[in-house]
XYZ file of C-alpha atoms in Angstrom:
754
model
C 85.980 135.663 156.146
C 86.928 133.802 152.963
C 83.381 132.488 152.670
C 81.985 136.030 152.603
C 84.729 137.061 150.178
C 83.807 134.172 147.891
C 80.158 135.267 147.778
C 81.167 138.897 147.196
C 83.560 137.930 144.395
C 80.862 135.891 142.695
C 78.503 138.863 142.783
C 81.107 141.298 141.466
C 82.209 138.999 138.626
C 78.898 137.376 137.817
C 79.225 137.930 134.038
C 82.654 136.308 133.778
C 81.709 133.284 135.842
C 78.384 132.968 134.046
C 80.354 132.572 130.802
C 82.240 129.606 132.293
C 78.986 128.223 133.688
C 77.398 128.525 130.236
C 80.273 126.752 128.498
C 80.284 123.921 131.053
C 76.528 123.619 130.650
C 76.666 123.523 126.834
C 79.518 121.003 126.900
C 77.634 118.484 129.068
C 74.183 119.295 127.671
C 75.315 118.506 124.129
C 77.470 115.523 125.098
C 74.963 113.770 127.356
C 72.008 114.616 125.110
C 73.606 113.134 121.987
C 75.557 110.339 123.682
C 72.515 109.245 125.698
C 70.605 108.877 122.423
C 73.327 106.606 121.006
C 73.277 104.507 124.191
C 69.487 104.377 124.077
C 69.621 103.138 120.489
C 72.339 100.625 121.333
C 70.450 99.248 124.351
C 67.163 99.115 122.437
C 68.841 97.130 119.664
C 70.447 94.691 122.122
C 67.172 94.140 123.983
C 65.245 93.687 120.732
C 67.778 91.131 119.462
C 67.876 89.277 122.788
C 64.082 89.088 123.134
C 63.751 87.744 119.589
C 66.640 85.314 120.146
C 68.028 86.395 116.803
C 70.271 83.812 115.157
C 74.014 84.389 115.227
C 74.316 83.475 111.533
C 72.052 83.171 108.493
C 73.037 80.484 105.995
C 71.386 80.943 102.596
C 71.306 77.761 100.525
C 69.870 76.542 97.231
C 68.099 73.407 98.458
C 67.328 71.824 101.806
C 68.849 68.468 102.703
C 68.051 66.657 105.959
C 71.399 64.865 106.097
C 73.308 68.102 105.637
C 71.145 69.772 108.278
C 72.073 66.996 110.701
C 75.778 67.412 109.915
C 75.467 71.163 110.441
C 73.785 70.700 113.817
C 76.549 68.269 114.817
C 79.379 70.796 114.318
C 81.216 71.325 117.640
C 80.545 75.075 117.915
C 76.929 74.970 116.719
C 74.375 75.072 119.556
C 71.135 74.825 117.561
C 69.698 75.389 114.110
C 66.305 76.095 112.590
C 65.000 76.236 109.033
C 62.871 78.877 107.361
C 61.867 79.874 103.852
C 62.077 83.403 102.495
C 60.151 84.696 99.490
C 58.809 87.850 97.902
C 55.266 88.783 96.927
C 54.752 91.847 94.775
C 51.907 93.470 92.893
C 51.257 96.971 91.567
C 50.567 98.356 95.041
C 52.662 96.516 97.621
C 55.803 94.451 98.038
C 56.040 91.954 100.909
C 59.033 89.931 102.063
C 57.534 86.661 103.309
C 59.117 84.405 105.924
C 57.925 81.072 107.257
C 57.970 80.161 110.928
C 58.101 76.886 112.839
C 58.054 76.073 116.533
C 61.728 76.906 117.020
C 62.495 79.899 119.226
C 65.371 81.139 117.050
C 64.771 84.495 115.320
C 61.132 84.667 116.305
C 59.451 88.057 115.807
C 57.827 89.878 118.685
C 54.045 89.935 118.447
C 52.699 93.475 118.894
C 48.992 92.767 118.330
C 46.947 89.610 117.980
C 47.677 85.926 118.474
C 50.984 84.156 118.932
C 52.631 82.506 115.941
C 51.107 79.057 116.466
C 48.511 78.578 113.746
C 47.733 78.962 110.073
C 47.570 82.583 108.943
C 49.691 85.666 108.380
C 51.298 88.191 110.723
C 52.077 91.567 109.156
C 54.833 94.037 109.877
C 53.331 96.529 112.384
C 54.337 99.611 110.348
C 52.968 98.176 107.098
C 49.768 97.191 108.944
C 49.223 100.716 110.281
C 50.136 102.586 107.105
C 47.617 100.575 105.084
C 44.863 100.776 107.748
C 44.410 97.027 108.029
C 42.424 95.478 110.872
C 42.901 92.144 112.605
C 40.892 89.358 110.931
C 41.106 91.185 107.572
C 42.216 89.107 104.614
C 45.154 89.842 102.350
C 45.553 88.031 99.034
C 48.958 86.411 98.436
C 49.208 84.863 94.962
C 45.424 84.304 94.834
C 45.564 82.711 98.296
C 43.504 84.560 100.945
C 45.398 84.880 104.231
C 43.734 86.023 107.428
C 45.676 88.673 109.380
C 46.060 87.186 112.852
C 48.458 89.732 114.297
C 51.263 92.219 113.812
C 54.935 91.735 114.542
C 58.339 93.394 114.641
C 61.581 91.576 113.931
C 65.113 92.953 114.560
C 66.373 91.856 111.133
C 63.995 94.472 109.731
C 64.688 97.205 112.275
C 65.525 99.334 109.235
C 63.643 97.934 106.272
C 63.767 98.887 102.618
C 62.820 96.737 99.664
C 66.376 96.757 98.357
C 69.643 98.674 98.580
C 68.479 101.095 95.869
C 65.762 102.438 98.159
C 67.521 104.613 100.774
C 64.424 105.448 102.834
C 61.805 103.054 104.281
C 58.404 103.231 102.616
C 56.063 101.385 104.976
C 53.059 102.134 102.789
C 54.378 100.022 99.908
C 56.980 97.746 101.467
C 56.746 95.422 104.436
C 57.416 91.925 105.670
C 55.187 89.167 106.994
C 55.422 85.802 108.731
C 53.378 82.842 107.547
C 53.014 79.319 108.806
C 54.762 76.673 106.698
C 51.365 75.473 105.481
C 50.271 78.957 104.376
C 53.654 79.624 102.766
C 53.413 76.398 100.739
C 49.809 77.068 99.704
C 50.692 80.556 98.451
C 53.017 79.139 95.805
C 55.703 81.745 96.514
C 59.157 80.851 95.202
C 61.150 80.083 98.357
C 64.801 80.548 99.218
C 65.690 78.296 102.168
C 67.765 79.618 105.051
C 69.327 77.993 108.077
C 69.254 79.963 111.323
C 72.344 79.037 113.325
C 73.178 79.773 116.944
C 76.807 79.213 117.895
C 79.091 79.385 120.892
C 80.723 82.746 121.596
C 84.178 81.435 120.697
C 83.124 80.512 117.155
C 85.392 81.778 114.393
C 83.450 82.924 111.335
C 86.094 81.770 108.856
C 86.153 78.294 110.415
C 82.365 78.070 110.402
C 82.100 79.226 106.798
C 84.688 76.652 105.720
C 82.854 73.854 107.534
C 79.471 74.851 106.119
C 80.751 75.209 102.566
C 82.252 71.715 102.869
C 78.979 70.256 104.148
C 76.610 72.002 101.741
C 78.944 71.975 98.707
C 77.150 73.423 95.658
C 74.061 74.289 97.716
C 76.051 76.799 99.779
C 75.238 80.408 98.846
C 76.174 82.824 101.613
C 76.825 82.953 105.345
C 75.762 86.241 106.945
C 76.735 87.049 110.537
C 74.164 88.843 112.665
C 75.996 92.178 112.592
C 76.030 92.211 108.758
C 72.274 91.758 108.318
C 71.226 94.833 106.331
C 68.786 96.375 108.824
C 70.983 95.754 111.856
C 74.073 97.093 110.069
C 72.304 100.383 109.234
C 70.974 100.708 112.796
C 74.404 100.024 114.322
C 76.134 102.415 111.926
C 73.720 105.212 112.825
C 74.148 104.603 116.565
C 77.953 104.649 116.248
C 77.790 107.733 114.031
C 75.793 109.648 116.653
C 78.192 108.527 119.390
C 81.192 109.804 117.416
C 79.427 113.122 116.808
C 78.946 113.499 120.565
C 82.507 112.590 121.532
C 84.424 114.627 118.957
C 82.563 117.925 119.236
C 82.133 117.719 122.993
C 85.840 116.984 123.381
C 86.648 120.201 121.546
C 84.029 122.044 123.610
C 85.720 120.807 126.797
C 89.174 121.991 125.708
C 87.814 125.435 124.886
C 85.899 125.527 128.178
C 89.102 124.890 130.131
C 90.952 127.566 128.173
C 88.134 130.012 128.903
C 88.259 129.074 132.582
C 91.985 129.729 132.676
C 91.551 133.113 130.958
C 88.739 134.071 133.338
C 90.736 133.151 136.430
C 93.872 134.866 135.151
C 91.910 138.090 134.698
C 90.197 137.623 138.069
C 93.490 136.989 139.884
C 95.053 139.991 138.148
C 92.250 142.159 139.538
C 92.690 140.664 143.022
C 96.476 140.800 143.136
C 96.446 143.502 145.817
C 93.978 141.514 147.944
C 96.051 138.337 147.643
C 99.161 140.164 148.809
C 97.270 141.746 151.717
C 95.820 138.410 152.873
C 99.219 136.729 152.767
C 100.777 139.658 154.644
C 98.139 139.232 157.362
C 99.180 135.608 157.858
C 96.623 133.701 155.776
C 98.106 130.397 154.655
C 98.779 129.580 151.022
C 96.648 126.432 151.242
C 93.647 128.477 152.415
C 94.057 130.840 149.458
C 94.409 127.937 147.042
C 91.226 126.396 148.422
C 89.451 129.755 148.188
C 90.293 130.267 144.515
C 89.734 126.604 143.618
C 86.123 127.065 144.779
C 85.453 129.280 141.761
C 86.359 126.494 139.357
C 84.697 123.861 141.512
C 81.352 125.586 142.028
C 80.937 127.211 138.616
C 81.997 124.279 136.438
C 80.254 121.707 138.635
C 76.986 123.650 138.601
C 77.068 124.173 134.825
C 78.127 120.640 133.923
C 75.792 118.979 136.442
C 72.741 120.900 135.213
C 73.759 120.138 131.614
C 74.104 116.453 132.517
C 70.631 116.437 134.062
C 68.870 118.307 131.252
C 70.639 116.817 128.207
C 69.033 113.342 128.384
C 65.685 114.805 129.454
C 65.366 117.571 126.858
C 67.795 117.084 123.982
C 67.637 113.280 123.641
C 63.823 113.103 123.227
C 63.958 115.850 120.591
C 66.664 114.002 118.650
C 64.855 110.684 119.060
C 61.676 112.179 117.584
C 63.666 113.064 114.453
C 65.955 110.030 114.125
C 63.893 107.296 115.786
C 61.026 107.411 113.293
C 63.298 105.817 110.669
C 63.609 102.610 112.705
C 61.053 99.966 113.679
C 61.350 98.845 117.298
C 58.721 97.644 119.804
C 59.620 100.526 122.133
C 62.620 102.681 122.935
C 64.453 101.605 126.059
C 64.982 104.028 128.929
C 68.501 103.744 130.298
C 70.365 104.978 133.327
C 74.029 105.592 132.658
C 76.626 106.875 135.140
C 78.900 108.029 132.315
C 77.519 111.576 132.307
C 78.258 111.975 136.005
C 81.789 110.652 135.549
C 82.260 113.282 132.844
C 80.885 115.932 135.238
C 83.521 114.865 137.759
C 86.272 114.942 135.136
C 85.227 118.389 133.873
C 85.046 119.736 137.432
C 88.463 118.319 138.339
C 90.044 119.736 135.177
C 88.424 123.110 135.869
C 89.758 123.176 139.444
C 93.271 122.360 138.255
C 92.971 124.953 135.485
C 91.789 127.513 138.035
C 94.975 127.100 140.052
C 97.326 127.679 137.097
C 97.353 131.517 137.403
C 97.068 131.438 141.226
C 100.051 129.274 142.192
C 102.799 131.497 140.656
C 101.447 134.576 142.468
C 101.076 133.150 145.984
C 104.634 131.819 145.867
C 105.963 135.402 145.743
C 106.519 137.748 148.669
C 103.463 139.812 149.723
C 105.294 143.072 148.970
C 106.029 141.910 145.440
C 102.464 140.719 144.914
C 101.013 144.089 145.960
C 102.909 145.878 143.207
C 100.154 146.525 140.700
C 102.570 147.167 137.902
C 105.690 145.342 137.031
C 108.989 147.183 137.165
C 110.116 145.260 134.156
C 111.572 147.376 131.381
C 111.104 146.320 127.798
C 113.681 146.621 125.085
C 112.759 147.438 121.543
C 111.116 144.465 119.859
C 112.699 142.919 116.770
C 110.136 144.445 114.410
C 111.218 147.950 115.469
C 114.624 147.317 113.889
C 113.099 146.567 110.489
C 113.040 149.050 107.613
C 109.243 149.131 107.363
C 108.729 150.107 111.015
C 109.027 153.841 110.463
C 106.461 153.707 107.659
C 103.802 152.162 109.879
C 101.198 154.426 111.513
C 101.539 154.978 115.251
C 98.410 152.967 116.063
C 99.794 149.896 114.299
C 103.247 150.385 115.856
C 101.695 150.588 119.318
C 99.573 147.469 118.723
C 102.416 145.368 117.277
C 104.791 146.417 120.047
C 102.263 145.490 122.703
C 101.563 142.083 121.142
C 105.276 141.246 120.889
C 105.930 142.278 124.484
C 102.995 140.165 125.713
C 103.181 137.047 123.556
C 101.067 134.922 125.911
C 98.290 137.484 125.894
C 98.382 137.763 122.117
C 98.330 133.983 121.710
C 95.253 133.810 123.911
C 93.421 136.330 121.720
C 94.462 134.441 118.585
C 93.388 131.132 120.078
C 89.991 132.541 121.010
C 89.335 133.463 117.378
C 90.737 130.125 116.182
C 88.502 128.147 118.526
C 85.404 129.984 117.358
C 86.301 129.634 113.676
C 87.274 125.942 113.887
C 83.941 125.093 115.494
C 82.064 126.987 112.792
C 84.105 125.466 109.955
C 83.535 121.967 111.321
C 79.793 122.505 111.721
C 79.290 124.095 108.287
C 81.861 121.784 106.689
C 80.182 118.535 107.728
C 76.969 119.849 106.189
C 78.822 120.686 102.965
C 80.527 117.286 103.037
C 77.206 115.453 103.237
C 75.758 117.503 100.353
C 78.896 117.060 98.271
C 79.008 113.312 98.948
C 75.413 112.836 97.806
C 76.065 114.976 94.723
C 79.180 112.901 94.038
C 77.249 109.621 94.236
C 74.258 110.587 92.112
C 75.758 113.033 89.625
C 79.380 111.946 89.209
C 79.678 108.257 90.077
C 76.304 107.337 88.555
C 75.066 108.883 85.305
C 71.789 106.979 84.934
C 68.285 108.400 85.277
C 66.552 105.171 86.266
C 67.702 101.983 87.962
C 65.658 98.843 87.349
C 65.711 95.724 89.529
C 64.519 92.283 88.464
C 62.797 89.425 90.221
C 65.686 87.056 89.483
C 69.291 87.174 88.276
C 69.376 87.811 84.554
C 70.940 85.202 82.297
C 72.510 86.239 79.019
C 69.330 85.235 77.164
C 67.101 87.315 79.445
C 69.470 90.263 79.150
C 69.133 90.131 75.372
C 65.329 89.925 75.584
C 65.190 92.890 77.941
C 67.490 95.010 75.770
C 64.973 94.728 72.936
C 62.534 96.837 74.993
C 64.624 100.003 74.703
C 67.091 101.587 72.328
C 69.043 103.949 74.555
C 72.200 103.775 76.612
C 72.242 101.208 79.435
C 74.575 99.232 81.671
C 74.041 95.971 83.560
C 75.158 95.646 87.182
C 75.721 92.606 89.356
C 76.462 93.010 93.049
C 77.806 90.090 95.038
C 78.976 89.740 98.619
C 82.529 88.411 98.708
C 84.938 87.908 101.576
C 88.064 90.057 101.615
C 90.937 88.204 103.284
C 93.301 90.526 105.114
C 95.828 88.504 107.084
C 93.927 86.669 109.808
C 90.921 88.974 109.431
C 87.989 88.572 107.086
C 85.541 91.207 105.921
C 82.362 90.826 103.922
C 82.438 93.418 101.119
C 80.350 94.146 98.051
C 81.770 93.380 94.629
C 80.164 95.413 91.826
C 80.490 93.892 88.364
C 79.544 96.098 85.413
C 78.939 95.393 81.752
C 80.431 97.767 79.146
C 78.895 101.232 79.452
C 79.417 104.728 80.793
C 76.639 105.047 83.401
C 78.935 103.979 86.246
C 81.969 106.263 86.384
C 84.894 105.698 88.717
C 87.604 108.290 89.292
C 90.709 108.898 91.296
C 91.110 112.397 92.685
C 92.573 113.517 89.368
C 91.568 111.162 86.546
C 88.828 108.840 85.328
C 89.120 105.074 85.599
C 87.899 102.596 83.010
C 86.399 99.352 84.262
C 86.529 97.895 80.781
C 90.313 98.253 80.632
C 90.751 95.828 83.534
C 92.679 92.725 82.598
C 92.259 89.259 84.073
C 92.441 89.235 87.899
C 92.509 93.065 88.062
C 90.211 94.999 90.353
C 89.521 98.600 91.397
C 89.116 99.166 95.151
C 87.237 102.054 96.770
C 89.643 104.379 98.580
C 87.877 104.140 101.963
C 88.002 100.328 101.931
C 91.637 100.477 100.831
C 92.528 102.884 103.626
C 90.833 100.720 106.251
C 92.679 97.591 105.112
C 95.989 99.318 104.211
C 95.675 98.442 100.528
C 97.800 100.331 98.003
C 97.733 100.590 94.242
C 99.335 97.520 92.570
C 98.980 95.436 95.758
C 97.755 91.854 95.596
C 94.657 90.996 97.605
C 92.769 87.766 98.181
C 89.022 87.312 98.107
C 86.825 84.294 98.677
C 83.957 83.850 96.251
C 81.827 80.935 97.344
C 84.363 78.244 98.199
C 87.127 79.574 95.954
C 89.951 81.876 97.075
C 91.200 84.111 94.263
C 94.183 86.495 94.050
C 93.411 89.920 92.564
C 95.701 92.738 91.471
C 94.657 96.252 92.571
C 94.703 98.315 89.368
C 93.805 101.581 91.126
C 91.884 103.164 93.993
C 88.544 104.866 93.289
C 87.769 108.080 95.160
C 84.035 107.922 95.791
C 81.464 108.191 98.544
C 79.358 105.123 97.732
C 79.161 102.274 96.977
C 82.195 101.031 98.857
C 83.834 97.769 97.852
C 85.459 96.119 94.843
C 84.768 96.903 91.183
C 85.291 94.466 88.315
C 84.381 94.376 84.642
C 82.073 91.742 83.173
C 84.978 90.388 81.159
C 87.254 90.154 84.197
C 84.509 88.498 86.264
C 83.922 85.824 83.637
C 87.671 85.223 83.363
C 87.532 84.303 87.058
C 85.161 81.461 86.015
C 82.150 83.306 87.429
C 78.822 83.693 85.645
C 77.694 87.260 85.035
C 74.134 87.327 86.423
C 73.148 90.965 86.945
C 70.237 91.883 89.195
C 69.825 95.476 88.021
C 70.048 97.682 84.968
C 71.044 101.335 84.701
C 69.055 103.273 82.104
C 69.694 106.628 80.496
C 65.961 107.389 80.240
C 62.926 106.822 82.447
C 60.019 104.333 82.162
C 61.391 102.063 79.483
C 60.990 98.409 80.506
C 58.122 98.072 82.992
C 56.476 95.612 80.576
C 59.247 93.072 81.140
C 58.016 89.781 82.637
C 60.868 89.762 85.158
C 60.548 93.443 86.115
C 60.546 93.929 89.902
C 60.792 97.647 90.560
C 62.450 100.803 89.374
C 63.588 103.978 91.025
C 64.634 107.275 89.515
C 67.925 108.830 90.471
C 66.091 112.012 91.445
C 63.924 110.090 93.936
C 66.968 108.307 95.364
C 68.682 111.651 95.831
C 65.669 113.128 97.645
C 65.287 110.033 99.851
C 68.966 110.154 100.765
C 68.546 113.725 101.967
C 65.565 112.683 104.089
C 67.539 109.779 105.490
C 70.147 112.049 107.066
C 67.785 114.731 108.376
C 68.502 113.526 111.917
C 72.231 114.047 111.429
C 71.533 117.485 109.961
C 69.463 118.352 113.023
C 72.414 117.481 115.254
C 74.684 119.559 113.025
C 72.335 122.555 113.351
C 72.487 122.137 117.105
C 76.276 122.058 116.999
C 76.350 125.231 114.889
C 74.301 127.043 117.540
C 76.556 125.683 120.277
C 79.627 126.743 118.298
C 78.205 130.248 117.949
C 77.493 130.550 121.690
C 80.885 129.143 122.619
C 82.658 131.298 120.062
C 81.259 134.530 121.481
C 81.993 133.379 125.036
C 85.576 132.389 124.241
C 86.374 135.623 122.461
C 84.681 137.676 125.174
C 86.755 136.095 127.925
C 90.016 136.275 125.990
C 89.613 139.956 125.207
C 88.375 140.797 128.700
C 91.624 139.305 129.983
C 93.563 141.485 127.559
C 91.579 144.507 128.715
C 92.235 143.751 132.406
C 95.979 143.790 131.719
C 95.858 146.953 129.619
C 93.413 149.287 131.302
C 96.322 151.235 132.879
C 97.770 151.734 129.397
C 94.427 153.021 128.131
C 94.315 155.473 131.060
C 97.888 156.573 130.324
C 97.003 157.310 126.706
C 94.099 159.472 127.850
C 96.367 161.442 130.195
C 98.879 161.899 127.358
C 96.206 163.671 125.334
C 94.681 160.931 123.213
C 90.988 161.398 122.590
C 88.489 158.743 123.591
C 87.878 157.807 119.947
C 91.623 157.344 119.376
C 91.872 155.033 122.402
C 88.876 153.045 121.169
C 90.431 152.746 117.700
C 93.626 151.361 119.252
C 91.583 148.745 121.087
C 89.634 147.891 117.920
C 92.851 147.585 115.914
C 94.322 145.070 118.354
C 91.096 143.075 118.470
C 90.906 143.015 114.665
C 94.561 142.083 114.291
C 94.393 139.173 116.752
C 91.091 137.979 115.267
C 92.492 138.164 111.727
C 95.581 136.162 112.682
C 93.362 133.603 114.426
C 91.129 133.476 111.335
C 94.158 132.892 109.117
C 95.503 130.029 111.251
C 92.039 128.521 111.666
C 91.595 127.783 107.955
C 94.272 125.035 107.663
C 93.657 123.751 111.196
C 89.886 123.840 110.653
C 90.288 121.873 107.423
C 92.377 119.221 109.213
C 89.782 119.007 111.980
C 87.002 118.722 109.391
C 88.811 115.848 107.657
C 89.137 113.984 110.963
C 85.524 114.773 111.794
C 84.215 113.565 108.416
C 86.247 110.376 108.726
C 84.754 109.677 112.158
C 81.113 110.146 111.143
C 81.447 108.067 107.957
C 80.147 104.506 107.938
C 81.363 101.361 106.206
C 78.790 101.790 103.440
C 78.928 105.588 103.111
C 82.237 107.420 103.122
C 81.628 111.163 103.335
C 84.051 113.257 101.317
C 85.415 116.336 103.135
C 84.248 119.533 101.501
C 84.043 123.174 102.522
C 82.268 125.529 100.146
C 83.268 129.140 99.593
C 79.836 130.196 100.869
C 80.351 128.319 104.144
C 83.825 129.772 104.579
C 82.452 133.256 103.943
C 79.504 132.721 106.310
C 81.750 131.359 109.079
C 84.098 134.316 108.596
C 81.214 136.795 108.776
C 79.987 135.162 111.979
C 83.492 135.292 113.459
C 83.974 138.977 112.711
C 80.419 139.724 113.843
C 81.301 138.063 117.148
C 84.413 140.232 117.209
C 82.304 143.381 116.786
C 79.953 142.274 119.576
C 82.969 141.732 121.827
C 84.452 145.077 120.807
C 81.217 146.911 121.611
C 81.353 145.409 125.085
C 85.038 146.358 125.424
C 84.257 149.915 124.356
C 81.769 150.160 127.195
C 84.411 148.895 129.610
C 86.961 151.417 128.306
C 84.453 154.255 128.627
C 83.871 153.260 132.252
C 87.568 153.501 133.229
C 88.246 155.998 136.011
C 91.437 157.431 134.533
C 92.542 159.021 137.814
C 92.253 155.938 140.029
C 93.577 153.651 137.311
C 96.955 155.405 137.516
C 96.999 155.560 141.311
C 100.042 153.606 142.517
C 99.767 150.687 144.910
C 99.720 151.740 148.534
């Protein structure tokens, strides 16, 4: 009997249960589609690194020394080492990072085409090879030395490869990397920087290792870089984590709203079936059987929606996202993964839905059948507090009726308010993250930096070379040096970027309310970016310790800079030199374009406009996900509001019938319904603005990376657009409610319970 009733109830309430099905589907479709992509990226990176046997640490040194190499290999936590040389070849058309290889297996690239790395020749980056239409056995000239192309390779260090940090987007046509045999590397005459590739035991402490290596290599020690901090790997990992956080945060909110919608749907459904529940209990049906019967609605609907979403998300959404995001990274192939996480989430969603389904059922079945079969409560309401106020008598009847009804049914009113809030918060978050990204890029390129061109050089610039270069132009400029230093925070260490600037006004730092002057910094004073300070619990006027080379220095935090990028420490040239450090800038900020390309040490230049455009292209994958979330927010918003107001209607249809009998016209009844819908939506809209802003701040914080801190921003246009969408959803819901009101049989609606 209950089985047939279940099927009949599904048919009669197909629209309501389809809404829950849709929300469960969207929740799991979005979550598994986005999260699966992050897992796919993570697994691909791990496999790529493992297959290449990438070194745990890179030690950059000034000169090789066999005795010091032997001492390094003898350290207790060091498993094996290898040596390679790194150089740069550049002409008017291309720029190649060159690396030598030996017979060691550490950090060996994966050969995509051609021969293995065992002979004299050159192996080109696969992307660079394709973009320039090279063929195997072609020759490429490196410093007047012809090198035969014997194959193509990919290497995880260059999974995301740009020529330098000033180039946000990979340009495989102009920039690439290549591996050469030691013999070919030597013959090419390229200036080489030696590196030690070090594999260590898992228990190795980075601080201990760095101390030991700096002691061994003394003045030859330059920098120790752990695997996770290699530029390409760091960008790849940040993007994977960013996508994962996008999936978790939004889908978590989707799930909460899905459960609320399920509860509203079941409450309305149980209200409609109150007479049937009482009759079944009166006929001797057990409470457990009824609980099982009504739990089936949550079980079947939510399980079907979430399971289908879990199946389709990785198969449909993930490939679409990968086609947008994956093209920025260079991997041999994208791994296919099988993860049980989605199915665990399906189980959790289904269980929560079943429990939510029983919330409105349990209080009813615990009453006597005679009480349950009373369609209307005998409860009498007293005058609400607002009726005692002076303004009450000046309010129109329609508003009095609406306010009285809301105050007498607080739970119902809260549900309507929450439906509007949920819709608006989702829209504000989706539009707000888009605004935050735009604002952050604007902040970097038009507030923090005031240059029009940034020039990089082939070598650090001494004071003499700086003076020679400055003779080539007569306009405003500013020299920049960027060094990796170690921030010591208790027992933890973090590699951060220290930016040292010469006097000038092309790099502007600000707090939230005032400008900061780098040139006013005294000895041992430093400005810290606010995101780095927040992460390490650093306050203004605190003392911090940094390690520069082998020296640990105390620094006083003069202030915190509110900026999106770059993150790190900021010092003046004067303050840097007072720390007994040489000011050797690698780049120059220029007020005008195309001024010093004739310099003998010129490497490359990039305009701020091009950097800005490339930065927008870089995040197009994130924007695609945001667009998807906006569509999901729109669908969920309409569904939430529809269910909330259908519940309100189910509890008020007798009142609407009563008004008709009392002589109210149909249009007057519809206006009363519209007024309540507008009032609840407006209150929800009002509350959603501060709560939506708080959610946006948390959201922006979660999707930011160590190198790029997005600044929360919500434009007036986005707020207006989200509001228009919300009230448009309200009108759609109201049109549907009007149809329901018009379909009320006023005679049977007032018929008392038998």
